[in-house]
Structures are given as structure tokens and as C-alpha cells.
């Protein structure tokens, strides 16, 4: 069996550490060839000692990396395009992952994509880079992995609609008075998934589900009218695909990122993994589904509208959200201000095209600036 080299970008994060746990169980098929982190050099050092990758990168400058480690954000593209790497797990958070995704698919690699922000801000560019370079995107996001597994090679003409499930986040049952006073600690308390801080806040505002609707649009080539969202508090059904003949398939399992990571590495094949969390239907006697309370979570509709608007609007949505989440996590704005920031940024920018990297980054910067000015930060 040929052993494929894997780069794990963001190896110290929630998805990154999950990926290394999965890779450690499949060393007959995969070799960790490169790892990168932002600044957690202690964990990176332990990972380097365990996996002995040929490339280790630290993005933050001034973190005095070990001899032989590469410092600075250029390490992402370098790691993603190495000749000993055939699969890039992009587990970076936010727009910082864009160049690595573009470079990897341009170099003909498979990108196992957790970094959904990349596809939201520059979906058309990433698709074009895949076409030119021969690379491919395989989703790591659990909903999109579920859809890919249900599709099992069928084309989008066979699909009537996708239904993405959403846990509803920690504020599923909160009314608007309570939401106005939600604290950082409240928002980080995700009921079913343990994740990084940014995506945890995105799950509380439902901006995450808007990012996922746009991600699904670009990954599967379906119109926004064909992508719906339903709340499913148990996070056991990871999404549904309804086919044109009326058949509905769902993919299910415990809320764990291990399976989506493994499947992104092996797709369309499946490999045996006895350590994977097992599913016991009797442990889940009641799986429930609800409509989204859209009026309490305006970020969802704002994001989907940005997706429909197209051009630079999704990049503006993504950047305004990232900037506002940072401000919320710094305790500078309130929870509901995050959606206000997104709405304001989208009404003042976002009408440009997003047909070049430069145009995307310009829209991204304008949206961030708009949000900072809005709150006088
Ligand atoms: P995290 O914050 O736990 O980890 C992020 C990783 O990226 C870390 O290794 C960090 O060092 C690195 N990083 C952060 N900023 C960087 C920068 N500017 N430059 C380079 N590296 C940087 O985040 P996470 O929860 O693992 O999420 C990562 C991505 O996966 C996000 O796009 C998220 O939406 C997506 N995702 C996460 C989950 C989950 O279960 N955590 C599920 C689905 C999708
Ligand atoms: Mg998801």
C-alpha cells in the first residue's frame, strides 16, 4: 500500500488534534509530513516528537522556533505544496487559511477542508484553482461530510434538496431579553460539540450555519433554494439529502469529528477503524427536529442573503463576522452586536466582484475596517 503524506495546518487546534489522533491510528496508509500552528510551540513540539514530520511551521513571528522550524505565515503555503504531501488538512480558523487552500489545489493536492471560511470568501476562486491545478476539496465539516457520504457519487441533478442540521447552539431556547445579556462564557458553552472559540461563537449566533449553507452551495453546486436548515438538538443526524424521486438519506453517528476527518482522507473508500465512536440507536430514543427561530438569530438569514447576492458579499459576511466575533471575545461588544455588525457591513460594502484574490482581500479588509469603525475600536 502506498503511504500518502499529509500536512496538518492548524495541528494544535480542535480539528488539528483530532486529525493527528486519527492519523496515528492509520500509519500504514498515511504519514504526517508537515504540521503548522499559530503560536502554541509547546504542543507543536510534542507533536513533532511523536510524528517526526519533515516540515514544522509556526505562523506567529518572534516565537523563536527550534532550529529547522519555519517561522511566519509563509509556512502555510510551503507546507501545503510540498512534494511529500498529497493531502492537506486545512484546520486553520478564518480567512488566514485562504492562501494555503488556493496553493494546495493549484498544486493538485486533495484539501480536506475544515476551514470553511476559505470557501465562503472565495468559492469561485477555489473552484477555478481546482480546475486549473487538478486539486480537489473534500469537506471535513460534519454536515458536508454527511452529504458527501449520502450522495455516494450521484450528481447534483439527482438531488432535490439538502437539509443541513444545526444543534441550535447554547441559546436555542433563549428569548431576546436573555440573548441581549449573553456573556462570553454562556456563548462558549456548546451543548454537543467541543470546538475552538471562534466556531463556538459562530454556533451560538448561527453564523456558522450560514457559512455552512454557502459552503454547501460551492461544494455541491446546488442553488440556495435547494439548501435548508433544521434544528436538531442531539447532533446525531449530521444532515439529509432528498433525491428527485423523494428518497431521503441521512448520515448518523455520535457528535465526533474523527469520522469526518478519516472520511475526508479516504473518500470514496472506507477503511476499518475499530477505535471510532460507535453508534447505539437505543441510546437515542428521541431524535427531534425543529424550525430555526430566525428572528432571534439574524446572522443566519444575513449570511444566506449574502450567499444569494454573490460577488464579494460572502467575503464581507465572513470578514465582518470574524472581526465582530473577535471584538465579542475581547468583551468590547455584546452578543447581539455581532449580527448588527454583519448587517451594517453588508449594507455598506459587498457589491464588488470577487473574481481575484486581490478583490476578495479588499472586500475582507473593508468589512473589518467597517466593523472596527462602527464600534470605534
Ligand atoms: P481552533 O481555534 O481550535 O484551532 C485553530 C488552529 O489554527 C490552531 O492550530 C491555531 O494555531 C491555528 N491558527 C489560528 N489562527 C491562525 C492564523 N492566523 N494563522 C495560522 N494558523 C492559525 O479551531 P477549530 O475549532 O479546530 O476550527 C478550525 C476550523 O475548522 C474552523 O474553520 C472551523 O470553522 C472548522 N470546523 C471546526 C469544527 C470543530 O469541531 N472544532 C467542526 C467543523 C468545522
Ligand atoms: Mg459543521
mmCIF file of C-alpha atoms and ligand atoms in Angstrom:
data_model
loop_
_atom_site.group_PDB
_atom_site.id
_atom_site.type_symbol
_atom_site.label_atom_id
_atom_site.label_comp_id
_atom_site.label_asym_id
_atom_site.label_seq_id
_atom_site.Cartn_x
_atom_site.Cartn_y
_atom_site.Cartn_z
ATOM 1 C CA UNK A 1 0.000 0.000 0.000
ATOM 2 C CA UNK A 2 1.327 3.457 -0.835
ATOM 3 C CA UNK A 3 1.640 5.712 2.166
ATOM 4 C CA UNK A 4 0.300 9.201 1.456
ATOM 5 C CA UNK A 5 1.919 12.272 3.002
ATOM 6 C CA UNK A 6 -0.430 14.545 4.942
ATOM 7 C CA UNK A 7 0.052 18.171 6.006
ATOM 8 C CA UNK A 8 -1.987 19.246 9.027
ATOM 9 C CA UNK A 9 -2.381 23.031 9.030
ATOM 10 C CA UNK A 10 -3.550 24.187 12.457
ATOM 11 C CA UNK A 11 -2.372 20.959 14.092
ATOM 12 C CA UNK A 12 -2.713 22.363 17.625
ATOM 13 C CA UNK A 13 -6.406 23.252 17.320
ATOM 14 C CA UNK A 14 -9.552 21.259 17.982
ATOM 15 C CA UNK A 15 -9.796 19.737 14.480
ATOM 16 C CA UNK A 16 -5.985 19.555 14.139
ATOM 17 C CA UNK A 17 -5.508 17.468 17.288
ATOM 18 C CA UNK A 18 -8.451 15.262 16.281
ATOM 19 C CA UNK A 19 -6.807 14.752 12.877
ATOM 20 C CA UNK A 20 -3.499 13.716 14.452
ATOM 21 C CA UNK A 21 -5.323 11.248 16.718
ATOM 22 C CA UNK A 22 -6.936 9.674 13.643
ATOM 23 C CA UNK A 23 -3.692 9.715 11.642
ATOM 24 C CA UNK A 24 -1.835 7.974 14.493
ATOM 25 C CA UNK A 25 -4.200 5.003 14.049
ATOM 26 C CA UNK A 26 -3.622 4.779 10.279
ATOM 27 C CA UNK A 27 0.118 4.966 9.863
ATOM 28 C CA UNK A 28 0.006 2.100 7.366
ATOM 29 C CA UNK A 29 -1.789 4.483 4.957
ATOM 30 C CA UNK A 30 -0.769 7.998 5.964
ATOM 31 C CA UNK A 31 2.388 9.733 7.127
ATOM 32 C CA UNK A 32 2.266 13.125 8.862
ATOM 33 C CA UNK A 33 4.657 15.005 6.585
ATOM 34 C CA UNK A 34 4.055 18.579 7.786
ATOM 35 C CA UNK A 35 2.435 20.347 10.739
ATOM 36 C CA UNK A 36 1.843 24.045 11.421
ATOM 37 C CA UNK A 37 0.446 26.076 14.308
ATOM 38 C CA UNK A 38 -0.058 29.710 15.117
ATOM 39 C CA UNK A 39 1.896 30.048 18.379
ATOM 40 C CA UNK A 40 1.420 27.007 20.627
ATOM 41 C CA UNK A 41 5.015 25.816 20.301
ATOM 42 C CA UNK A 42 4.814 23.575 23.356
ATOM 43 C CA UNK A 43 2.106 21.365 21.853
ATOM 44 C CA UNK A 44 3.714 21.615 18.408
ATOM 45 C CA UNK A 45 6.961 20.323 19.870
ATOM 46 C CA UNK A 46 5.214 17.319 21.402
ATOM 47 C CA UNK A 47 3.508 16.615 18.071
ATOM 48 C CA UNK A 48 6.803 16.946 16.190
ATOM 49 C CA UNK A 49 8.430 14.475 18.595
ATOM 50 C CA UNK A 50 5.582 11.973 18.147
ATOM 51 C CA UNK A 51 5.090 12.158 14.361
ATOM 52 C CA UNK A 52 8.541 13.271 13.155
ATOM 53 C CA UNK A 53 7.207 15.324 10.215
ATOM 54 C CA UNK A 54 9.731 16.600 7.691
ATOM 55 C CA UNK A 55 8.312 20.154 7.983
ATOM 56 C CA UNK A 56 7.231 22.135 11.059
ATOM 57 C CA UNK A 57 5.935 25.714 10.746
ATOM 58 C CA UNK A 58 4.969 28.388 13.292
ATOM 59 C CA UNK A 59 2.928 31.271 11.862
ATOM 60 C CA UNK A 60 3.422 33.884 14.591
ATOM 61 C CA UNK A 61 6.660 35.789 14.259
ATOM 62 C CA UNK A 62 9.001 36.011 17.229
ATOM 63 C CA UNK A 63 8.063 32.673 18.737
ATOM 64 C CA UNK A 64 11.724 31.544 18.476
ATOM 65 C CA UNK A 65 11.124 28.224 16.793
ATOM 66 C CA UNK A 66 13.560 25.388 17.029
ATOM 67 C CA UNK A 67 16.373 25.121 14.517
ATOM 68 C CA UNK A 68 14.873 23.787 11.308
ATOM 69 C CA UNK A 69 11.357 25.013 12.055
ATOM 70 C CA UNK A 70 9.953 27.608 9.671
ATOM 71 C CA UNK A 71 8.614 30.847 11.099
ATOM 72 C CA UNK A 72 5.983 33.195 9.577
ATOM 73 C CA UNK A 73 2.686 32.834 7.720
ATOM 74 C CA UNK A 74 4.503 31.681 4.547
ATOM 75 C CA UNK A 75 4.863 28.302 6.269
ATOM 76 C CA UNK A 76 1.211 27.512 5.450
ATOM 77 C CA UNK A 77 1.651 27.641 1.675
ATOM 78 C CA UNK A 78 5.054 25.932 1.921
ATOM 79 C CA UNK A 79 3.633 23.068 3.969
ATOM 80 C CA UNK A 80 0.591 22.768 1.678
ATOM 81 C CA UNK A 81 2.596 22.498 -1.537
ATOM 82 C CA UNK A 82 5.467 20.199 -0.539
ATOM 83 C CA UNK A 83 6.237 17.325 -2.858
ATOM 84 C CA UNK A 84 5.970 14.810 0.002
ATOM 85 C CA UNK A 85 2.414 15.998 0.769
ATOM 86 C CA UNK A 86 -0.571 14.671 -1.154
ATOM 87 C CA UNK A 87 -3.377 15.581 1.277
ATOM 88 C CA UNK A 88 -3.645 18.897 3.125
ATOM 89 C CA UNK A 89 -5.905 19.007 6.173
ATOM 90 C CA UNK A 90 -6.766 22.696 6.442
ATOM 91 C CA UNK A 91 -7.799 23.090 10.093
ATOM 92 C CA UNK A 92 -6.913 26.759 10.402
ATOM 93 C CA UNK A 93 -9.573 29.118 11.634
ATOM 94 C CA UNK A 94 -10.737 32.027 9.496
ATOM 95 C CA UNK A 95 -9.579 33.895 6.407
ATOM 96 C CA UNK A 96 -5.922 33.128 7.265
ATOM 97 C CA UNK A 97 -6.421 29.743 5.605
ATOM 98 C CA UNK A 98 -7.228 31.080 2.135
ATOM 99 C CA UNK A 99 -3.792 31.135 0.508
ATOM 100 C CA UNK A 100 -2.967 27.625 1.671
ATOM 101 C CA UNK A 101 -6.204 26.226 0.204
ATOM 102 C CA UNK A 102 -5.652 28.017 -3.118
ATOM 103 C CA UNK A 103 -1.992 26.944 -3.305
ATOM 104 C CA UNK A 104 -2.752 23.333 -2.411
ATOM 105 C CA UNK A 105 -5.482 22.782 -5.004
ATOM 106 C CA UNK A 106 -3.434 24.655 -7.595
ATOM 107 C CA UNK A 107 -0.614 22.205 -6.860
ATOM 108 C CA UNK A 108 -3.031 19.302 -7.460
ATOM 109 C CA UNK A 109 -3.431 18.227 -3.823
ATOM 110 C CA UNK A 110 -6.520 16.979 -2.050
ATOM 111 C CA UNK A 111 -7.612 19.514 0.565
ATOM 112 C CA UNK A 112 -9.532 18.020 3.470
ATOM 113 C CA UNK A 113 -11.273 21.262 4.335
ATOM 114 C CA UNK A 114 -12.330 22.152 7.861
ATOM 115 C CA UNK A 115 -11.551 25.831 7.196
ATOM 116 C CA UNK A 116 -14.982 26.632 5.700
ATOM 117 C CA UNK A 117 -14.258 30.385 5.764
ATOM 118 C CA UNK A 118 -11.918 29.819 2.806
ATOM 119 C CA UNK A 119 -14.695 28.541 0.589
ATOM 120 C CA UNK A 120 -17.210 31.132 1.741
ATOM 121 C CA UNK A 121 -14.988 34.101 0.982
ATOM 122 C CA UNK A 122 -13.627 32.825 -2.328
ATOM 123 C CA UNK A 123 -15.755 29.924 -3.552
ATOM 124 C CA UNK A 124 -15.415 30.762 -7.243
ATOM 125 C CA UNK A 125 -11.647 31.283 -6.998
ATOM 126 C CA UNK A 126 -11.142 27.994 -5.179
ATOM 127 C CA UNK A 127 -13.255 26.153 -7.783
ATOM 128 C CA UNK A 128 -11.208 27.712 -10.582
ATOM 129 C CA UNK A 129 -7.928 26.792 -8.840
ATOM 130 C CA UNK A 130 -9.156 23.181 -8.538
ATOM 131 C CA UNK A 131 -9.971 23.136 -12.250
ATOM 132 C CA UNK A 132 -6.626 24.615 -13.288
ATOM 133 C CA UNK A 133 -4.427 22.663 -10.870
ATOM 134 C CA UNK A 134 -6.318 19.385 -10.701
ATOM 135 C CA UNK A 135 -6.701 19.517 -6.930
ATOM 136 C CA UNK A 136 -9.889 18.603 -5.073
ATOM 137 C CA UNK A 137 -11.775 19.693 -1.987
ATOM 138 C CA UNK A 138 -13.219 17.128 0.384
ATOM 139 C CA UNK A 139 -15.197 18.537 3.302
ATOM 140 C CA UNK A 140 -14.332 17.851 6.928
ATOM 141 C CA UNK A 141 -17.316 19.790 8.259
ATOM 142 C CA UNK A 142 -19.596 17.067 9.646
ATOM 143 C CA UNK A 143 -22.734 18.229 7.753
ATOM 144 C CA UNK A 144 -20.937 18.320 4.408
ATOM 145 C CA UNK A 145 -19.191 15.041 5.066
ATOM 146 C CA UNK A 146 -22.641 13.571 5.746
ATOM 147 C CA UNK A 147 -23.950 14.944 2.446
ATOM 148 C CA UNK A 148 -20.943 13.651 0.502
ATOM 149 C CA UNK A 149 -21.462 10.216 2.036
ATOM 150 C CA UNK A 150 -25.197 10.237 1.207
ATOM 151 C CA UNK A 151 -24.548 11.389 -2.355
ATOM 152 C CA UNK A 152 -22.220 8.429 -2.915
ATOM 153 C CA UNK A 153 -21.214 9.720 -6.328
ATOM 154 C CA UNK A 154 -24.684 10.821 -7.569
ATOM 155 C CA UNK A 155 -24.634 14.124 -9.428
ATOM 156 C CA UNK A 156 -26.471 17.255 -8.304
ATOM 157 C CA UNK A 157 -29.158 16.612 -10.960
ATOM 158 C CA UNK A 158 -30.353 13.709 -8.823
ATOM 159 C CA UNK A 159 -30.791 15.937 -5.756
ATOM 160 C CA UNK A 160 -33.963 17.839 -4.894
ATOM 161 C CA UNK A 161 -32.596 19.495 -1.738
ATOM 162 C CA UNK A 162 -30.151 19.292 1.140
ATOM 163 C CA UNK A 163 -31.245 19.718 4.745
ATOM 164 C CA UNK A 164 -28.370 20.773 6.990
ATOM 165 C CA UNK A 165 -28.862 20.015 10.653
ATOM 166 C CA UNK A 166 -27.938 22.559 13.333
ATOM 167 C CA UNK A 167 -27.710 21.810 17.045
ATOM 168 C CA UNK A 168 -29.231 25.236 17.720
ATOM 169 C CA UNK A 169 -26.255 26.122 19.918
ATOM 170 C CA UNK A 170 -26.310 27.101 23.598
ATOM 171 C CA UNK A 171 -29.058 29.720 23.072
ATOM 172 C CA UNK A 172 -31.574 27.558 21.264
ATOM 173 C CA UNK A 173 -34.250 28.295 23.873
ATOM 174 C CA UNK A 174 -33.183 31.788 24.953
ATOM 175 C CA UNK A 175 -35.543 34.746 24.387
ATOM 176 C CA UNK A 176 -34.329 38.102 23.068
ATOM 177 C CA UNK A 177 -34.039 39.728 26.529
ATOM 178 C CA UNK A 178 -31.725 36.959 27.702
ATOM 179 C CA UNK A 179 -29.775 36.963 24.428
ATOM 180 C CA UNK A 180 -29.063 40.685 24.831
ATOM 181 C CA UNK A 181 -27.212 39.877 28.073
ATOM 182 C CA UNK A 182 -25.419 36.702 26.925
ATOM 183 C CA UNK A 183 -21.825 36.542 28.177
ATOM 184 C CA UNK A 184 -18.715 35.113 26.537
ATOM 185 C CA UNK A 185 -18.826 32.120 28.887
ATOM 186 C CA UNK A 186 -22.507 31.488 28.023
ATOM 187 C CA UNK A 187 -21.752 31.612 24.291
ATOM 188 C CA UNK A 188 -18.790 29.223 24.585
ATOM 189 C CA UNK A 189 -20.937 26.533 26.272
ATOM 190 C CA UNK A 190 -21.788 24.458 23.226
ATOM 191 C CA UNK A 191 -24.290 21.713 24.119
ATOM 192 C CA UNK A 192 -22.997 18.898 21.879
ATOM 193 C CA UNK A 193 -19.614 19.750 20.304
ATOM 194 C CA UNK A 194 -16.300 20.729 21.883
ATOM 195 C CA UNK A 195 -14.653 23.125 19.422
ATOM 196 C CA UNK A 196 -12.387 26.160 19.073
ATOM 197 C CA UNK A 197 -13.598 29.535 20.371
ATOM 198 C CA UNK A 198 -14.452 31.166 17.036
ATOM 199 C CA UNK A 199 -16.664 28.359 15.725
ATOM 200 C CA UNK A 200 -18.287 28.041 19.160
ATOM 201 C CA UNK A 201 -19.415 31.679 18.969
ATOM 202 C CA UNK A 202 -20.478 31.142 15.338
ATOM 203 C CA UNK A 203 -22.616 28.230 16.532
ATOM 204 C CA UNK A 204 -24.236 30.428 19.178
ATOM 205 C CA UNK A 205 -25.147 33.177 16.653
ATOM 206 C CA UNK A 206 -25.925 30.597 13.896
ATOM 207 C CA UNK A 207 -23.454 32.447 11.648
ATOM 208 C CA UNK A 208 -21.799 29.017 11.452
ATOM 209 C CA UNK A 209 -24.880 27.568 9.766
ATOM 210 C CA UNK A 210 -24.919 30.430 7.256
ATOM 211 C CA UNK A 211 -21.249 29.736 6.483
ATOM 212 C CA UNK A 212 -22.225 26.087 6.010
ATOM 213 C CA UNK A 213 -25.093 26.881 3.631
ATOM 214 C CA UNK A 214 -22.671 28.883 1.462
ATOM 215 C CA UNK A 215 -20.077 26.102 1.801
ATOM 216 C CA UNK A 216 -22.666 23.552 0.613
ATOM 217 C CA UNK A 217 -23.600 25.766 -2.344
ATOM 218 C CA UNK A 218 -19.998 25.840 -3.551
ATOM 219 C CA UNK A 219 -19.130 22.218 -2.714
ATOM 220 C CA UNK A 220 -22.161 20.554 -4.255
ATOM 221 C CA UNK A 221 -23.180 23.066 -6.951
ATOM 222 C CA UNK A 222 -26.763 23.466 -5.697
ATOM 223 C CA UNK A 223 -28.805 26.674 -5.655
ATOM 224 C CA UNK A 224 -29.663 28.390 -2.380
ATOM 225 C CA UNK A 225 -33.323 27.404 -2.888
ATOM 226 C CA UNK A 226 -32.207 23.781 -2.577
ATOM 227 C CA UNK A 227 -30.415 24.166 0.782
ATOM 228 C CA UNK A 228 -32.414 24.239 4.013
ATOM 229 C CA UNK A 229 -31.561 24.235 7.700
ATOM 230 C CA UNK A 230 -33.342 22.396 10.506
ATOM 231 C CA UNK A 231 -32.551 22.423 14.223
ATOM 232 C CA UNK A 232 -31.661 19.003 15.637
ATOM 233 C CA UNK A 233 -30.526 19.419 19.253
ATOM 234 C CA UNK A 234 -28.995 15.935 19.661
ATOM 235 C CA UNK A 235 -26.477 16.361 16.762
ATOM 236 C CA UNK A 236 -26.841 12.698 15.768
ATOM 237 C CA UNK A 237 -28.208 13.151 12.234
ATOM 238 C CA UNK A 238 -25.426 15.102 10.534
ATOM 239 C CA UNK A 239 -27.550 16.120 7.511
ATOM 240 C CA UNK A 240 -30.108 14.862 4.984
ATOM 241 C CA UNK A 241 -30.126 14.582 1.201
ATOM 242 C CA UNK A 242 -33.502 14.412 -0.554
ATOM 243 C CA UNK A 243 -33.282 12.954 -4.058
ATOM 244 C CA UNK A 244 -35.573 13.774 -7.000
ATOM 245 C CA UNK A 245 -37.523 10.535 -6.533
ATOM 246 C CA UNK A 246 -38.424 11.574 -2.970
ATOM 247 C CA UNK A 247 -35.965 9.267 -1.191
ATOM 248 C CA UNK A 248 -34.228 10.889 1.793
ATOM 249 C CA UNK A 249 -30.854 9.669 3.039
ATOM 250 C CA UNK A 250 -29.202 10.767 6.286
ATOM 251 C CA UNK A 251 -25.810 10.032 7.791
ATOM 252 C CA UNK A 252 -25.722 9.497 11.543
ATOM 253 C CA UNK A 253 -23.321 8.990 14.404
ATOM 254 C CA UNK A 254 -22.048 10.353 17.675
ATOM 255 C CA UNK A 255 -21.012 14.014 17.508
ATOM 256 C CA UNK A 256 -17.288 13.481 16.896
ATOM 257 C CA UNK A 257 -15.038 14.965 14.218
ATOM 258 C CA UNK A 258 -12.973 11.768 13.970
ATOM 259 C CA UNK A 259 -15.169 10.157 11.295
ATOM 260 C CA UNK A 260 -15.432 13.267 9.069
ATOM 261 C CA UNK A 261 -11.635 13.653 9.238
ATOM 262 C CA UNK A 262 -10.982 9.991 8.401
ATOM 263 C CA UNK A 263 -13.548 10.004 5.598
ATOM 264 C CA UNK A 264 -12.015 13.154 4.066
ATOM 265 C CA UNK A 265 -8.699 11.277 3.920
ATOM 266 C CA UNK A 266 -10.069 8.049 2.446
ATOM 267 C CA UNK A 267 -13.068 9.196 0.307
ATOM 268 C CA UNK A 268 -14.553 7.481 -1.662
ATOM 269 C CA UNK A 269 -13.129 4.448 0.144
ATOM 270 C CA UNK A 270 -13.833 3.379 3.686
ATOM 271 C CA UNK A 271 -11.213 1.896 5.956
ATOM 272 C CA UNK A 272 -11.665 -0.137 9.091
ATOM 273 C CA UNK A 273 -11.271 1.809 12.331
ATOM 274 C CA UNK A 274 -12.330 -0.024 15.477
ATOM 275 C CA UNK A 275 -11.492 2.915 17.737
ATOM 276 C CA UNK A 276 -14.119 5.144 16.114
ATOM 277 C CA UNK A 277 -17.001 6.079 18.462
ATOM 278 C CA UNK A 278 -19.786 3.516 17.905
ATOM 279 C CA UNK A 279 -23.463 4.309 17.467
ATOM 280 C CA UNK A 280 -26.157 2.741 19.628
ATOM 281 C CA UNK A 281 -29.675 3.662 18.442
ATOM 282 C CA UNK A 282 -31.205 2.608 21.751
ATOM 283 C CA UNK A 283 -29.141 5.292 23.488
ATOM 284 C CA UNK A 284 -31.025 7.861 21.360
ATOM 285 C CA UNK A 285 -34.717 7.012 21.727
ATOM 286 C CA UNK A 286 -35.783 10.523 20.752
ATOM 287 C CA UNK A 287 -34.241 12.375 17.856
ATOM 288 C CA UNK A 288 -36.045 15.686 17.465
ATOM 289 C CA UNK A 289 -36.212 18.377 14.789
ATOM 290 C CA UNK A 290 -37.423 21.980 14.990
ATOM 291 C CA UNK A 291 -37.657 25.051 12.788
ATOM 292 C CA UNK A 292 -34.941 27.672 13.314
ATOM 293 C CA UNK A 293 -36.117 30.704 15.324
ATOM 294 C CA UNK A 294 -34.704 33.013 12.661
ATOM 295 C CA UNK A 295 -35.864 36.211 14.379
ATOM 296 C CA UNK A 296 -33.576 35.508 17.370
ATOM 297 C CA UNK A 297 -30.575 34.559 15.232
ATOM 298 C CA UNK A 298 -30.383 37.190 12.454
ATOM 299 C CA UNK A 299 -26.862 36.154 11.392
ATOM 300 C CA UNK A 300 -28.294 33.075 9.674
ATOM 301 C CA UNK A 301 -30.583 34.955 7.271
ATOM 302 C CA UNK A 302 -27.967 37.684 6.740
ATOM 303 C CA UNK A 303 -25.377 35.094 5.712
ATOM 304 C CA UNK A 304 -27.716 33.230 3.371
ATOM 305 C CA UNK A 305 -28.760 36.542 1.769
ATOM 306 C CA UNK A 306 -25.054 37.354 1.280
ATOM 307 C CA UNK A 307 -24.608 33.978 -0.397
ATOM 308 C CA UNK A 308 -27.506 34.676 -2.762
ATOM 309 C CA UNK A 309 -26.147 38.147 -3.507
ATOM 310 C CA UNK A 310 -22.835 36.581 -4.517
ATOM 311 C CA UNK A 311 -19.762 38.516 -5.650
ATOM 312 C CA UNK A 312 -17.873 39.890 -2.655
ATOM 313 C CA UNK A 313 -20.885 39.713 -0.312
ATOM 314 C CA UNK A 314 -19.962 36.316 1.210
ATOM 315 C CA UNK A 315 -16.407 37.598 1.839
ATOM 316 C CA UNK A 316 -17.861 40.672 3.546
ATOM 317 C CA UNK A 317 -20.185 38.491 5.624
ATOM 318 C CA UNK A 318 -17.283 36.273 6.662
ATOM 319 C CA UNK A 319 -14.875 39.111 7.476
ATOM 320 C CA UNK A 320 -17.453 41.205 9.364
ATOM 321 C CA UNK A 321 -18.354 38.130 11.372
ATOM 322 C CA UNK A 322 -14.718 37.284 12.153
ATOM 323 C CA UNK A 323 -13.990 40.836 13.245
ATOM 324 C CA UNK A 324 -17.147 41.076 15.347
ATOM 325 C CA UNK A 325 -16.500 37.686 16.996
ATOM 326 C CA UNK A 326 -13.006 38.885 17.927
ATOM 327 C CA UNK A 327 -14.486 42.030 19.491
ATOM 328 C CA UNK A 328 -17.108 39.994 21.353
ATOM 329 C CA UNK A 329 -14.385 37.632 22.670
ATOM 330 C CA UNK A 330 -12.410 40.707 23.790
ATOM 331 C CA UNK A 331 -15.521 41.824 25.704
ATOM 332 C CA UNK A 332 -15.806 45.000 23.621
ATOM 333 C CA UNK A 333 -19.252 44.384 22.095
ATOM 334 C CA UNK A 334 -22.370 42.473 23.112
ATOM 335 C CA UNK A 335 -23.566 39.157 21.715
ATOM 336 C CA UNK A 336 -26.317 40.731 19.587
ATOM 337 C CA UNK A 337 -23.823 43.320 18.277
ATOM 338 C CA UNK A 338 -22.218 40.525 16.231
ATOM 339 C CA UNK A 339 -25.265 40.288 13.942
ATOM 340 C CA UNK A 340 -25.630 44.084 13.939
ATOM 341 C CA UNK A 341 -22.036 44.395 12.728
ATOM 342 C CA UNK A 342 -22.637 41.878 9.951
ATOM 343 C CA UNK A 343 -25.799 43.664 8.817
ATOM 344 C CA UNK A 344 -24.131 47.065 8.791
ATOM 345 C CA UNK A 345 -21.039 45.823 6.912
ATOM 346 C CA UNK A 346 -23.204 44.102 4.309
ATOM 347 C CA UNK A 347 -25.262 47.233 3.723
ATOM 348 C CA UNK A 348 -22.188 49.421 3.192
ATOM 349 C CA UNK A 349 -19.857 47.039 1.298
ATOM 350 C CA UNK A 350 -20.164 43.840 -0.673
ATOM 351 C CA UNK A 351 -21.295 44.934 -4.126
ATOM 352 C CA UNK A 352 -17.899 44.336 -5.734
ATOM 353 C CA UNK A 353 -16.848 41.298 -7.689
ATOM 354 C CA UNK A 354 -14.765 38.608 -6.004
ATOM 355 C CA UNK A 355 -13.053 37.356 -9.133
ATOM 356 C CA UNK A 356 -9.445 37.766 -7.989
ATOM 357 C CA UNK A 357 -7.614 37.152 -4.737
ATOM 358 C CA UNK A 358 -6.943 40.894 -4.587
ATOM 359 C CA UNK A 359 -10.668 41.711 -4.870
ATOM 360 C CA UNK A 360 -11.547 39.197 -2.154
ATOM 361 C CA UNK A 361 -8.901 40.534 0.228
ATOM 362 C CA UNK A 362 -10.015 44.118 -0.485
ATOM 363 C CA UNK A 363 -13.609 43.265 0.446
ATOM 364 C CA UNK A 364 -12.368 41.383 3.516
ATOM 365 C CA UNK A 365 -10.316 44.390 4.684
ATOM 366 C CA UNK A 366 -13.145 46.866 4.024
ATOM 367 C CA UNK A 367 -15.576 44.798 6.083
ATOM 368 C CA UNK A 368 -13.157 44.503 9.011
ATOM 369 C CA UNK A 369 -12.482 48.250 8.901
ATOM 370 C CA UNK A 370 -16.217 48.971 8.800
ATOM 371 C CA UNK A 371 -16.838 46.885 11.927
ATOM 372 C CA UNK A 372 -13.944 48.451 13.843
ATOM 373 C CA UNK A 373 -15.169 51.956 12.948
ATOM 374 C CA UNK A 374 -18.760 51.091 13.823
ATOM 375 C CA UNK A 375 -17.747 50.346 17.420
ATOM 376 C CA UNK A 376 -14.986 52.991 17.467
ATOM 377 C CA UNK A 377 -12.375 50.321 18.229
HETATM 378 P P1 LIG B 1 -9.099 26.123 16.858
HETATM 379 O O1 LIG B 1 -9.119 27.541 17.284
HETATM 380 O O2 LIG B 1 -9.224 25.065 17.903
HETATM 381 O O3 LIG B 1 -7.745 25.824 16.065
HETATM 382 C C1 LIG B 1 -7.281 26.661 15.055
HETATM 383 C C2 LIG B 1 -5.894 26.245 14.595
HETATM 384 O O4 LIG B 1 -5.460 27.189 13.598
HETATM 385 C C3 LIG B 1 -4.831 26.242 15.686
HETATM 386 O O5 LIG B 1 -3.903 25.216 15.434
HETATM 387 C C4 LIG B 1 -4.144 27.605 15.520
HETATM 388 O O6 LIG B 1 -2.786 27.556 15.926
HETATM 389 C C5 LIG B 1 -4.255 27.835 14.022
HETATM 390 N N1 LIG B 1 -4.394 29.237 13.684
HETATM 391 C C6 LIG B 1 -5.250 30.137 14.234
HETATM 392 N N2 LIG B 1 -5.111 31.336 13.650
HETATM 393 C C7 LIG B 1 -4.141 31.199 12.714
HETATM 394 C C8 LIG B 1 -3.532 32.105 11.804
HETATM 395 N N3 LIG B 1 -3.885 33.389 11.737
HETATM 396 N N4 LIG B 1 -2.563 31.622 11.007
HETATM 397 C C9 LIG B 1 -2.206 30.329 11.071
HETATM 398 N N5 LIG B 1 -2.734 29.434 11.928
HETATM 399 C C10 LIG B 1 -3.693 29.878 12.736
HETATM 400 O O7 LIG B 1 -10.233 25.962 15.746
HETATM 401 P P2 LIG B 1 -11.057 24.658 15.354
HETATM 402 O O8 LIG B 1 -12.259 24.555 16.201
HETATM 403 O O9 LIG B 1 -10.146 23.491 15.251
HETATM 404 O O10 LIG B 1 -11.585 25.079 13.907
HETATM 405 C C11 LIG B 1 -10.728 25.101 12.771
HETATM 406 C C12 LIG B 1 -11.574 25.216 11.512
HETATM 407 O O11 LIG B 1 -12.386 24.066 11.394
HETATM 408 C C13 LIG B 1 -12.538 26.411 11.518
HETATM 409 O O12 LIG B 1 -12.672 26.908 10.216
HETATM 410 C C14 LIG B 1 -13.853 25.793 11.964
HETATM 411 O O13 LIG B 1 -14.969 26.508 11.477
HETATM 412 C C15 LIG B 1 -13.753 24.426 11.316
HETATM 413 N N6 LIG B 1 -14.546 23.368 11.968
HETATM 414 C C16 LIG B 1 -14.275 23.035 13.252
HETATM 415 C C17 LIG B 1 -15.020 22.023 13.863
HETATM 416 C C18 LIG B 1 -14.709 21.585 15.287
HETATM 417 O O14 LIG B 1 -15.283 20.595 15.738
HETATM 418 N N7 LIG B 1 -13.828 22.247 16.010
HETATM 419 C C19 LIG B 1 -16.033 21.383 13.164
HETATM 420 C C20 LIG B 1 -16.280 21.766 11.846
HETATM 421 C C21 LIG B 1 -15.515 22.764 11.253
HETATM 422 MG MG1 LIG B 2 -20.474 21.848 10.873
#
